[in-house]
Amino acid sequence: MDAIGRAVAEGHAGDVVSARRRLLGLWSTIGVTGDPLHRCALAHHLADLYPADPARALAWDVRALDAADAATERRVQEHDGRLRLAGFYPSLHLNLADGYRRLASFAAAAEHIDAARRHVPHLAQDAYGDLLRTAIEQVAEAVTRRDTAERTPPKRTPPEQPAAG
């Protein structure tokens, strides 16, 4: 997870190409059958590194959700006792909704908005939770308007939680 966090920080600092290369290298090492928590974090953050390519971002967002579905609460707790697997899902579904929206697949986007809203009670009552709640409503409004324009996504990783959803 430390290597994932370093690559994510590199991307946030503006070196998207290097961050993408490092995360793709980690993905190759971990593989599709590796630790689901690592796969979820990697895929979740790799999606961020394709802001101008919604199809590629969406592919990584699907992988992140699939990995979260394979993860266990026990594994998440081993990584960080402050995290809960259920808390990953609002962000994961938000990202899928936004990706489908960008590709004009509005019915699929609406399904993921509904899923994100169902998981909102698992968000912390903090700035990051507020950020996600606001983003869910913003994407929902964009879906209603049939708007496919790129939006500025919320920062996905809370400062105290390095690389988990």
PDB file of C-alpha atoms in Angstrom:
ATOM      1  CA  MET A   1       0.000   0.000   0.000  1.00  0.00           C
ATOM      2  CA  ASP A   2       2.952   2.314   0.585  1.00  0.00           C
ATOM      3  CA  ALA A   3       4.050   1.977  -3.046  1.00  0.00           C
ATOM      4  CA  ILE A   4       0.495   2.733  -4.174  1.00  0.00           C
ATOM      5  CA  GLY A   5       0.415   5.799  -1.932  1.00  0.00           C
ATOM      6  CA  ARG A   6       3.729   7.063  -3.316  1.00  0.00           C
ATOM      7  CA  ALA A   7       2.549   6.672  -6.905  1.00  0.00           C
ATOM      8  CA  VAL A   8      -0.749   8.415  -6.112  1.00  0.00           C
ATOM      9  CA  ALA A   9       1.161  11.304  -4.514  1.00  0.00           C
ATOM     10  CA  GLU A  10       3.300  11.534  -7.642  1.00  0.00           C
ATOM     11  CA  GLY A  11       0.144  11.840  -9.751  1.00  0.00           C
ATOM     12  CA  HIS A  12      -1.303  14.485  -7.431  1.00  0.00           C
ATOM     13  CA  ALA A  13       1.972  16.405  -7.792  1.00  0.00           C
ATOM     14  CA  GLY A  14       1.390  16.552 -11.545  1.00  0.00           C
ATOM     15  CA  ASP A  15       3.483  13.692 -12.908  1.00  0.00           C
ATOM     16  CA  VAL A  16       0.539  11.695 -14.235  1.00  0.00           C
ATOM     17  CA  VAL A  17       2.556   9.712 -16.790  1.00  0.00           C
ATOM     18  CA  SER A  18       5.045   8.469 -14.196  1.00  0.00           C
ATOM     19  CA  ALA A  19       2.296   7.753 -11.659  1.00  0.00           C
ATOM     20  CA  ARG A  20       0.338   5.782 -14.237  1.00  0.00           C
ATOM     21  CA  ARG A  21       3.451   3.812 -15.230  1.00  0.00           C
ATOM     22  CA  ARG A  22       4.221   2.977 -11.595  1.00  0.00           C
ATOM     23  CA  LEU A  23       0.656   1.932 -10.803  1.00  0.00           C
ATOM     24  CA  LEU A  24       0.431  -0.193 -13.956  1.00  0.00           C
ATOM     25  CA  GLY A  25       3.686  -1.869 -12.926  1.00  0.00           C
ATOM     26  CA  LEU A  26       2.243  -2.593  -9.491  1.00  0.00           C
ATOM     27  CA  TRP A  27      -0.924  -3.940 -11.114  1.00  0.00           C
ATOM     28  CA  SER A  28       1.212  -6.333 -13.200  1.00  0.00           C
ATOM     29  CA  THR A  29       2.991  -7.491 -10.062  1.00  0.00           C
ATOM     30  CA  ILE A  30      -0.166  -7.970  -7.992  1.00  0.00           C
ATOM     31  CA  GLY A  31      -2.180  -9.490 -10.815  1.00  0.00           C
ATOM     32  CA  VAL A  32      -5.905 -10.012 -11.146  1.00  0.00           C
ATOM     33  CA  THR A  33      -5.894 -12.632  -8.394  1.00  0.00           C
ATOM     34  CA  GLY A  34      -3.831 -10.624  -5.911  1.00  0.00           C
ATOM     35  CA  ASP A  35      -4.965  -9.057  -2.654  1.00  0.00           C
ATOM     36  CA  PRO A  36      -8.397  -7.523  -3.354  1.00  0.00           C
ATOM     37  CA  LEU A  37      -7.674  -4.521  -1.122  1.00  0.00           C
ATOM     38  CA  HIS A  38      -4.552  -3.710  -3.126  1.00  0.00           C
ATOM     39  CA  ARG A  39      -6.378  -4.269  -6.418  1.00  0.00           C
ATOM     40  CA  CYS A  40      -9.229  -2.008  -5.284  1.00  0.00           C
ATOM     41  CA  ALA A  41      -6.881   0.805  -4.278  1.00  0.00           C
ATOM     42  CA  LEU A  42      -4.771   0.483  -7.422  1.00  0.00           C
ATOM     43  CA  ALA A  43      -7.697   0.402  -9.819  1.00  0.00           C
ATOM     44  CA  HIS A  44      -9.495   3.207  -7.980  1.00  0.00           C
ATOM     45  CA  HIS A  45      -6.483   5.488  -8.312  1.00  0.00           C
ATOM     46  CA  LEU A  46      -5.552   4.402 -11.836  1.00  0.00           C
ATOM     47  CA  ALA A  47      -8.987   5.548 -12.976  1.00  0.00           C
ATOM     48  CA  ASP A  48      -8.083   9.045 -11.770  1.00  0.00           C
ATOM     49  CA  LEU A  49      -5.114   9.073 -14.114  1.00  0.00           C
ATOM     50  CA  TYR A  50      -7.313   8.923 -17.233  1.00  0.00           C
ATOM     51  CA  PRO A  51      -9.364  12.134 -16.890  1.00  0.00           C
ATOM     52  CA  ALA A  52      -9.500  12.716 -20.653  1.00  0.00           C
ATOM     53  CA  ASP A  53     -10.317   9.081 -21.465  1.00  0.00           C
ATOM     54  CA  PRO A  54     -13.587   8.131 -19.763  1.00  0.00           C
ATOM     55  CA  ALA A  55     -13.644   4.636 -21.283  1.00  0.00           C
ATOM     56  CA  ARG A  56     -10.269   3.730 -19.772  1.00  0.00           C
ATOM     57  CA  ALA A  57     -11.195   5.353 -16.473  1.00  0.00           C
ATOM     58  CA  LEU A  58     -14.431   3.381 -16.427  1.00  0.00           C
ATOM     59  CA  ALA A  59     -12.578   0.107 -17.038  1.00  0.00           C
ATOM     60  CA  TRP A  60     -10.445   0.782 -13.956  1.00  0.00           C
ATOM     61  CA  ASP A  61     -13.495   1.840 -11.940  1.00  0.00           C
ATOM     62  CA  VAL A  62     -15.182  -1.488 -12.775  1.00  0.00           C
ATOM     63  CA  ARG A  63     -12.052  -3.333 -11.629  1.00  0.00           C
ATOM     64  CA  ALA A  64     -12.056  -1.344  -8.380  1.00  0.00           C
ATOM     65  CA  LEU A  65     -15.660  -2.295  -7.614  1.00  0.00           C
ATOM     66  CA  ASP A  66     -15.024  -5.943  -8.489  1.00  0.00           C
ATOM     67  CA  ALA A  67     -12.012  -5.981  -6.173  1.00  0.00           C
ATOM     68  CA  ALA A  68     -13.993  -4.361  -3.344  1.00  0.00           C
ATOM     69  CA  ASP A  69     -16.628  -7.060  -3.759  1.00  0.00           C
ATOM     70  CA  ALA A  70     -13.878  -9.668  -3.314  1.00  0.00           C
ATOM     71  CA  ALA A  71     -12.334  -7.931  -0.271  1.00  0.00           C
ATOM     72  CA  THR A  72     -13.217  -8.751   3.313  1.00  0.00           C
ATOM     73  CA  GLU A  73     -13.850  -6.519   6.281  1.00  0.00           C
ATOM     74  CA  ARG A  74     -11.149  -8.434   8.147  1.00  0.00           C
ATOM     75  CA  ARG A  75      -8.530  -7.574   5.496  1.00  0.00           C
ATOM     76  CA  VAL A  76      -9.548  -3.913   5.499  1.00  0.00           C
ATOM     77  CA  GLN A  77      -9.265  -3.826   9.298  1.00  0.00           C
ATOM     78  CA  GLU A  78      -5.821  -5.462   9.160  1.00  0.00           C
ATOM     79  CA  HIS A  79      -4.715  -2.636   6.900  1.00  0.00           C
ATOM     80  CA  ASP A  80      -6.277   0.195   8.908  1.00  0.00           C
ATOM     81  CA  GLY A  81      -8.662  -0.210  11.827  1.00  0.00           C
ATOM     82  CA  ARG A  82     -10.298   3.139  11.032  1.00  0.00           C
ATOM     83  CA  LEU A  83     -11.567   1.953   7.649  1.00  0.00           C
ATOM     84  CA  ARG A  84     -14.737   0.031   6.879  1.00  0.00           C
ATOM     85  CA  LEU A  85     -15.262  -1.782   3.604  1.00  0.00           C
ATOM     86  CA  ALA A  86     -18.821  -0.440   3.395  1.00  0.00           C
ATOM     87  CA  GLY A  87     -17.349   3.069   3.333  1.00  0.00           C
ATOM     88  CA  PHE A  88     -15.614   2.337   0.017  1.00  0.00           C
ATOM     89  CA  TYR A  89     -18.835   1.845  -1.924  1.00  0.00           C
ATOM     90  CA  PRO A  90     -20.208   5.400  -2.138  1.00  0.00           C
ATOM     91  CA  SER A  91     -17.032   6.554  -3.889  1.00  0.00           C
ATOM     92  CA  LEU A  92     -16.758   3.461  -6.080  1.00  0.00           C
ATOM     93  CA  HIS A  93     -20.349   3.786  -7.296  1.00  0.00           C
ATOM     94  CA  LEU A  94     -19.969   7.555  -7.730  1.00  0.00           C
ATOM     95  CA  ASN A  95     -16.981   7.003  -9.997  1.00  0.00           C
ATOM     96  CA  LEU A  96     -18.860   4.413 -12.046  1.00  0.00           C
ATOM     97  CA  ALA A  97     -21.869   6.721 -12.343  1.00  0.00           C
ATOM     98  CA  ASP A  98     -19.651   9.550 -13.523  1.00  0.00           C
ATOM     99  CA  GLY A  99     -17.884   7.320 -16.045  1.00  0.00           C
ATOM    100  CA  TYR A 100     -21.115   6.011 -17.510  1.00  0.00           C
ATOM    101  CA  ARG A 101     -22.460   9.575 -17.612  1.00  0.00           C
ATOM    102  CA  ARG A 102     -19.390  10.758 -19.532  1.00  0.00           C
ATOM    103  CA  LEU A 103     -20.052   8.000 -22.073  1.00  0.00           C
ATOM    104  CA  ALA A 104     -23.763   8.946 -22.321  1.00  0.00           C
ATOM    105  CA  SER A 105     -24.914   5.679 -20.748  1.00  0.00           C
ATOM    106  CA  PHE A 106     -27.387   7.493 -18.533  1.00  0.00           C
ATOM    107  CA  ALA A 107     -29.426   4.477 -17.375  1.00  0.00           C
ATOM    108  CA  ALA A 108     -26.272   2.762 -16.090  1.00  0.00           C
ATOM    109  CA  ALA A 109     -25.140   6.036 -14.516  1.00  0.00           C
ATOM    110  CA  ALA A 110     -28.474   6.384 -12.709  1.00  0.00           C
ATOM    111  CA  GLU A 111     -28.180   2.817 -11.364  1.00  0.00           C
ATOM    112  CA  HIS A 112     -24.804   3.629  -9.843  1.00  0.00           C
ATOM    113  CA  ILE A 113     -26.070   6.927  -8.418  1.00  0.00           C
ATOM    114  CA  ASP A 114     -28.815   4.918  -6.701  1.00  0.00           C
ATOM    115  CA  ALA A 115     -26.211   2.469  -5.377  1.00  0.00           C
ATOM    116  CA  ALA A 116     -23.992   5.321  -4.163  1.00  0.00           C
ATOM    117  CA  ARG A 117     -26.945   6.876  -2.352  1.00  0.00           C
ATOM    118  CA  ARG A 118     -27.796   3.543  -0.692  1.00  0.00           C
ATOM    119  CA  HIS A 119     -24.247   3.417   0.678  1.00  0.00           C
ATOM    120  CA  VAL A 120     -24.072   7.063   1.823  1.00  0.00           C
ATOM    121  CA  PRO A 121     -24.978   6.133   5.440  1.00  0.00           C
ATOM    122  CA  HIS A 122     -21.602   4.360   5.633  1.00  0.00           C
ATOM    123  CA  LEU A 123     -19.706   7.605   5.003  1.00  0.00           C
ATOM    124  CA  ALA A 124     -18.101   9.361   7.923  1.00  0.00           C
ATOM    125  CA  GLN A 125     -19.545  12.673   9.049  1.00  0.00           C
ATOM    126  CA  ASP A 126     -16.420  14.568   8.074  1.00  0.00           C
ATOM    127  CA  ALA A 127     -15.118  16.754   5.259  1.00  0.00           C
ATOM    128  CA  TYR A 128     -14.382  13.782   3.008  1.00  0.00           C
ATOM    129  CA  GLY A 129     -17.835  12.313   3.558  1.00  0.00           C
ATOM    130  CA  ASP A 130     -19.354  15.718   2.818  1.00  0.00           C
ATOM    131  CA  LEU A 131     -17.274  15.969  -0.356  1.00  0.00           C
ATOM    132  CA  LEU A 132     -18.584  12.629  -1.581  1.00  0.00           C
ATOM    133  CA  ARG A 133     -22.198  13.379  -0.653  1.00  0.00           C
ATOM    134  CA  THR A 134     -21.983  16.633  -2.617  1.00  0.00           C
ATOM    135  CA  ALA A 135     -20.322  14.942  -5.599  1.00  0.00           C
ATOM    136  CA  ILE A 136     -23.003  12.239  -5.707  1.00  0.00           C
ATOM    137  CA  GLU A 137     -25.688  14.905  -5.968  1.00  0.00           C
ATOM    138  CA  GLN A 138     -23.713  16.861  -8.585  1.00  0.00           C
ATOM    139  CA  VAL A 139     -23.301  13.787 -10.773  1.00  0.00           C
ATOM    140  CA  ALA A 140     -26.972  12.896 -10.272  1.00  0.00           C
ATOM    141  CA  GLU A 141     -27.931  16.364 -11.512  1.00  0.00           C
ATOM    142  CA  ALA A 142     -25.617  15.989 -14.512  1.00  0.00           C
ATOM    143  CA  VAL A 143     -27.223  12.622 -15.320  1.00  0.00           C
ATOM    144  CA  THR A 144     -30.671  14.227 -15.163  1.00  0.00           C
ATOM    145  CA  ARG A 145     -29.488  16.961 -17.567  1.00  0.00           C
ATOM    146  CA  ARG A 146     -27.890  14.337 -19.849  1.00  0.00           C
ATOM    147  CA  ASP A 147     -24.625  16.237 -19.503  1.00  0.00           C
ATOM    148  CA  THR A 148     -21.510  14.364 -20.643  1.00  0.00           C
ATOM    149  CA  ALA A 149     -18.997  17.143 -19.954  1.00  0.00           C
ATOM    150  CA  GLU A 150     -15.898  16.390 -17.926  1.00  0.00           C
ATOM    151  CA  ARG A 151     -16.184  17.559 -14.340  1.00  0.00           C
ATOM    152  CA  THR A 152     -13.540  18.181 -11.745  1.00  0.00           C
ATOM    153  CA  PRO A 153     -13.713  15.097  -9.540  1.00  0.00           C
ATOM    154  CA  PRO A 154     -13.459  15.353  -5.781  1.00  0.00           C
ATOM    155  CA  LYS A 155     -10.181  14.377  -4.217  1.00  0.00           C
ATOM    156  CA  ARG A 156     -10.767  10.681  -3.613  1.00  0.00           C
ATOM    157  CA  THR A 157      -8.266   9.907  -0.879  1.00  0.00           C
ATOM    158  CA  PRO A 158      -8.808  11.465   2.529  1.00  0.00           C
ATOM    159  CA  PRO A 159      -5.469  12.673   3.953  1.00  0.00           C
ATOM    160  CA  GLU A 160      -5.500  10.205   6.853  1.00  0.00           C
ATOM    161  CA  GLN A 161      -6.330   7.185   4.683  1.00  0.00           C
ATOM    162  CA  PRO A 162      -3.534   6.418   2.204  1.00  0.00           C
ATOM    163  CA  ALA A 163      -4.877   4.680  -0.898  1.00  0.00           C
ATOM    164  CA  ALA A 164      -8.060   2.964   0.247  1.00  0.00           C
ATOM    165  CA  GLY A 165     -11.436   3.729  -1.208  1.00  0.00           C
TER     166      GLY A 165
END
